[in-house]
Each structure stands twice: as C-alpha cells, then as structure tokens.
Coordinates of C-alpha atoms in Angstrom, one line a residue:
M738 CA 103.8 88.4 85.7
P739 CA 103.5 86.6 89.1
R740 CA 103.4 82.8 88.8
H741 CA 100.0 81.3 89.7
P742 CA 100.4 78.5 92.3
S743 CA 100.1 75.0 90.9
R744 CA 97.7 72.4 92.2
L745 CA 100.7 70.9 94.1
D746 CA 101.6 74.3 95.6
R747 CA 98.0 74.7 96.8
L748 CA 97.8 71.2 98.3
T749 CA 101.1 71.7 100.0
A750 CA 100.1 75.0 101.5
A751 CA 96.8 73.6 102.7
A752 CA 98.6 70.6 104.3
I753 CA 101.0 72.9 106.1
R754 CA 98.2 75.1 107.5
R755 CA 96.4 72.0 108.7
V756 CA 99.5 70.7 110.5
W757 CA 100.1 74.1 112.0
D758 CA 96.5 74.4 113.3
W759 CA 96.8 70.9 114.7
A760 CA 100.2 71.8 116.4
R761 CA 98.7 75.0 117.9
V762 CA 95.9 73.0 119.5
R763 CA 98.0 70.0 120.6
G764 CA 101.0 72.0 121.7
R765 CA 99.1 74.1 124.3
I766 CA 100.1 73.6 127.9
T767 CA 97.1 73.2 130.3
A768 CA 96.5 71.9 133.7
A769 CA 94.9 68.8 132.1
D770 CA 97.8 68.3 129.7
P771 CA 101.0 70.0 131.0
G772 CA 103.4 67.8 129.1
R773 CA 106.8 67.7 130.6
Y774 CA 106.3 71.0 132.5
R775 CA 105.6 71.0 136.3
F776 CA 104.3 74.3 137.6
A777 CA 103.8 75.2 141.2
H778 CA 100.2 75.9 140.2
L779 CA 98.4 75.9 136.9
G780 CA 94.7 76.6 137.4
P781 CA 91.8 75.0 135.6
G782 CA 91.1 76.6 132.2
A783 CA 94.6 78.3 132.1
A784 CA 96.5 77.7 128.9
L785 CA 99.9 78.6 127.5
S786 CA 99.7 78.9 123.7
F787 CA 102.0 77.1 121.2
P788 CA 104.6 78.0 120.2
L789 CA 106.1 79.1 123.5
G790 CA 109.0 81.5 123.9
A791 CA 111.5 80.5 126.6
L792 CA 110.0 78.7 129.6
Y793 CA 112.2 77.5 132.5
N794 CA 112.1 77.0 136.2
E795 CA 108.3 76.8 135.9
R796 CA 108.2 75.0 139.3
Y797 CA 108.5 78.5 140.8
M798 CA 105.5 79.9 138.8
A799 CA 101.8 79.9 139.8
I800 CA 99.3 80.8 137.1
G801 CA 95.6 81.2 138.0
E802 CA 92.4 79.9 136.7
G803 CA 91.4 80.9 133.2
T804 CA 94.5 82.8 132.4
L805 CA 95.7 82.8 128.8
V806 CA 99.3 83.1 127.9
G807 CA 99.8 84.0 124.2
E808 CA 102.1 82.7 121.5
G809 CA 105.8 83.4 121.8
V810 CA 105.6 84.5 125.5
T811 CA 108.8 84.0 127.6
L812 CA 108.3 83.1 131.3
A813 CA 111.7 82.8 133.1
V814 CA 112.7 82.5 136.7
G815 CA 116.4 83.1 137.4
W816 CA 118.7 80.9 135.3
P817 CA 118.0 77.4 134.1
G818 CA 118.4 75.0 137.1
E819 CA 118.6 77.7 139.7
D820 CA 117.2 76.7 143.1
F821 CA 114.6 79.1 144.8
G822 CA 113.5 76.6 147.4
A823 CA 109.8 76.7 148.1
D824 CA 109.3 80.3 146.9
I825 CA 106.8 81.3 144.2
V826 CA 108.8 83.8 142.1
I827 CA 106.3 84.5 139.3
R828 CA 102.6 84.7 140.3
I829 CA 100.0 85.4 137.6
G830 CA 96.4 85.7 138.9
R831 CA 93.1 84.5 137.6
G832 CA 91.5 85.6 134.3
C833 CA 94.6 87.3 132.9
S834 CA 95.7 87.6 129.3
I835 CA 99.4 87.9 128.4
G836 CA 99.8 89.2 124.9
R837 CA 101.9 87.5 122.3
G838 CA 105.7 88.0 122.4
S839 CA 105.7 89.4 126.0
H840 CA 108.5 88.6 128.4
I841 CA 108.1 88.1 132.2
V842 CA 111.6 87.7 133.6
A843 CA 112.0 87.3 137.4
H844 CA 114.9 86.8 139.8
L845 CA 113.2 87.9 143.1
R846 CA 109.4 88.2 142.7
I847 CA 106.9 89.4 140.1
D848 CA 103.3 89.4 141.3
I849 CA 100.5 90.0 138.8
G850 CA 97.0 90.3 140.1
D851 CA 93.7 89.0 138.7
D852 CA 92.2 90.2 135.4
V853 CA 95.3 91.9 134.2
F854 CA 95.7 92.3 130.4
F855 CA 99.0 92.7 128.5
G856 CA 99.1 94.0 125.0
P857 CA 101.7 92.3 122.7
Y858 CA 105.4 92.6 123.4
V859 CA 105.2 93.8 127.0
Y860 CA 108.4 93.4 129.0
V861 CA 108.3 93.0 132.8
T862 CA 111.5 92.3 134.9
D863 CA 112.6 92.7 138.5
Q864 CA 116.3 92.9 137.8
N865 CA 118.5 95.7 136.5
H866 CA 122.0 95.1 135.1
G867 CA 124.9 96.3 137.2
Y868 CA 127.1 98.8 135.5
T869 CA 129.3 100.5 138.1
A870 CA 132.3 98.1 138.0
L871 CA 134.5 99.8 135.5
D872 CA 136.7 96.7 134.8
A873 CA 133.9 94.2 134.1
P874 CA 131.5 93.9 131.2
I875 CA 128.0 95.0 132.1
G876 CA 126.5 91.7 131.2
R877 CA 128.8 89.9 133.7
Q878 CA 128.1 92.3 136.7
D879 CA 125.7 91.3 139.5
G880 CA 122.2 92.5 139.0
E881 CA 120.1 94.4 141.5
D882 CA 116.7 92.8 142.2
K883 CA 113.6 94.7 143.3
A884 CA 110.1 93.1 143.4
V885 CA 107.4 94.1 141.0
T886 CA 103.7 94.2 141.8
I887 CA 100.9 94.7 139.2
G888 CA 97.5 95.2 140.8
D889 CA 94.2 93.6 139.8
G890 CA 92.5 94.9 136.6
C891 CA 95.5 96.7 135.1
W892 CA 96.0 97.1 131.3
L893 CA 99.6 97.2 129.9
G894 CA 99.8 98.7 126.4
V895 CA 101.8 97.2 123.6
G896 CA 105.5 97.5 124.0
S897 CA 105.4 98.9 127.5
V898 CA 108.3 98.1 129.9
I899 CA 107.9 97.5 133.6
L900 CA 111.1 98.0 135.4
P901 CA 112.3 96.6 138.8
G902 CA 110.7 98.1 141.9
T903 CA 107.5 99.1 140.2
T904 CA 104.1 98.9 142.0
L905 CA 100.9 99.5 140.1
G906 CA 97.7 99.8 142.0
R907 CA 94.3 98.5 140.8
N908 CA 93.0 99.3 137.3
V909 CA 96.0 101.2 136.2
A910 CA 96.2 101.7 132.4
V911 CA 99.7 101.9 131.0
A912 CA 100.1 103.6 127.6
A913 CA 101.8 101.9 124.7
G914 CA 105.6 102.2 124.7
A915 CA 105.7 103.5 128.3
V916 CA 108.8 102.8 130.5
V917 CA 107.5 102.4 134.0
R918 CA 109.4 102.7 137.3
G919 CA 108.1 103.6 140.7
S920 CA 104.7 103.4 142.5
F921 CA 101.4 104.4 141.0
P922 CA 98.0 104.6 142.7
D923 CA 94.7 102.9 141.8
H924 CA 92.6 104.1 138.8
C925 CA 95.1 106.2 136.8
L926 CA 96.4 106.4 133.3
I927 CA 100.2 106.5 133.0
G928 CA 102.4 107.0 130.0
G929 CA 105.7 108.4 128.7
V930 CA 109.4 107.7 129.1
P931 CA 109.8 107.7 132.0
A932 CA 106.1 107.1 132.8
R933 CA 104.1 109.7 134.8
I934 CA 100.4 110.0 135.7
L935 CA 98.4 111.5 132.8
R936 CA 94.9 111.2 134.3
R937 CA 93.8 110.1 137.7
Y938 CA 90.4 109.4 139.3
Q939 CA 90.0 111.7 142.3
G940 CA 86.8 110.7 144.0
E941 CA 84.1 113.3 143.8
D942 CA 86.1 115.3 141.3
G943 CA 86.1 112.4 138.9
W944 CA 88.8 112.0 136.3
R945 CA 91.4 114.8 136.2
V946 CA 94.2 115.4 133.7
T947 CA 97.5 115.9 135.5
E948 CA 99.2 119.1 134.7
K949 CA 102.5 118.9 132.9
D950 CA 105.6 119.9 134.7

C-alpha cells in the first residue's frame, strides 16, 4: 500500500512550492530588473523566464517589446567572452513567444521578426560543424556560418530545427519535427525531413496543396 504523506511531508511540499513560485517570479529577467545581464536592447514588457538555460554574450542580443522567453531557453552568441564589436548577432522582434527548452545559437546573425511563436524545444542555429578534415575530430573543425532570417508572424512547431542559411518569409508555419534548410516564401506550410512546402497561398487560387514528388 502506498504510504500516505505525513503532515510534515505536506508542509514541506507546500513550502517548496511557495519558494519555487517566488523564485520563478523574482528570477525573471526584464528591462526593469535585468540583474547582472546587459543586453544591447531589452524592450519594455519583455521577460526571460526563470530558470534560464545557457545565456551568454547577451550584449550582442536585442529583444523587442513584449517578447516572452520561456523556461530553460538557451540564448548564445559565439563562445563566452567572444568579441563581436558593435554587431547585433541575435535579434528577436516584438511580441514573440519562445517556447520552453528552445535553443537559439548564433555565430554570425539570427534575425527573428515580430510576432513569431516557437513551440517547445525548437532549435535555431546559423553554424554547421565542419567535417571534411579527415585527421581532426568533427567537434574541433571550423564551422561554416550562414545567417538565418525568420519573418514576421511565423510559427515554429515543437521540436523543429532551423539550419544555417534558412530564410522564412512572413507567416510561415513549420510543422512539428521539421528540419528546415533553404528559402521559403510568405504564407506557406512546410514540414518533413528535409522540409518542403506542403501548402501554399497562391493569391486568387487560395491555398493549394503541393503535389508530392
């Protein structure tokens, strides 16, 4: 038979929950209370939830007004301490929502428009590992950087991966689990590995399903 929690167990659990709720509120990073972090720009009403994932080189990040970054999100520019001069390397626009556990990892430039929504555990990067030097471990080879642009109004489904060199137009919906590389036009649904256009708005013809190859 399962043991019923004692009064002490219940009091301890309640105290832990109260402390955790307090930490989640007090641990948020906002423009009014950024703590030790110094962003290039952190707009009014923007908030990074507690607990964070990795966060470094935030002085090369600009986050727009009203954007919410969920719990456990990693925002990383280059390597800790790397100097990018006056450049903004990660830009996240206004009114965005970055789902919990997502990663945005930049070495050149990642530009995310306004009103972009990430599901949980989305991964966006602008760098590929090198792998062509046969006598060097892949993790020690120089990477190849290609900028990423995600247009206004996009939706990135849970677990999707946005690879270097990708450009998404406005209001592109990315299906869960898609692996995306390349350029995609406004107002389309993409999905698959590798991702391709599944449906596309074509003006007077409305939305059309794309024929399979």
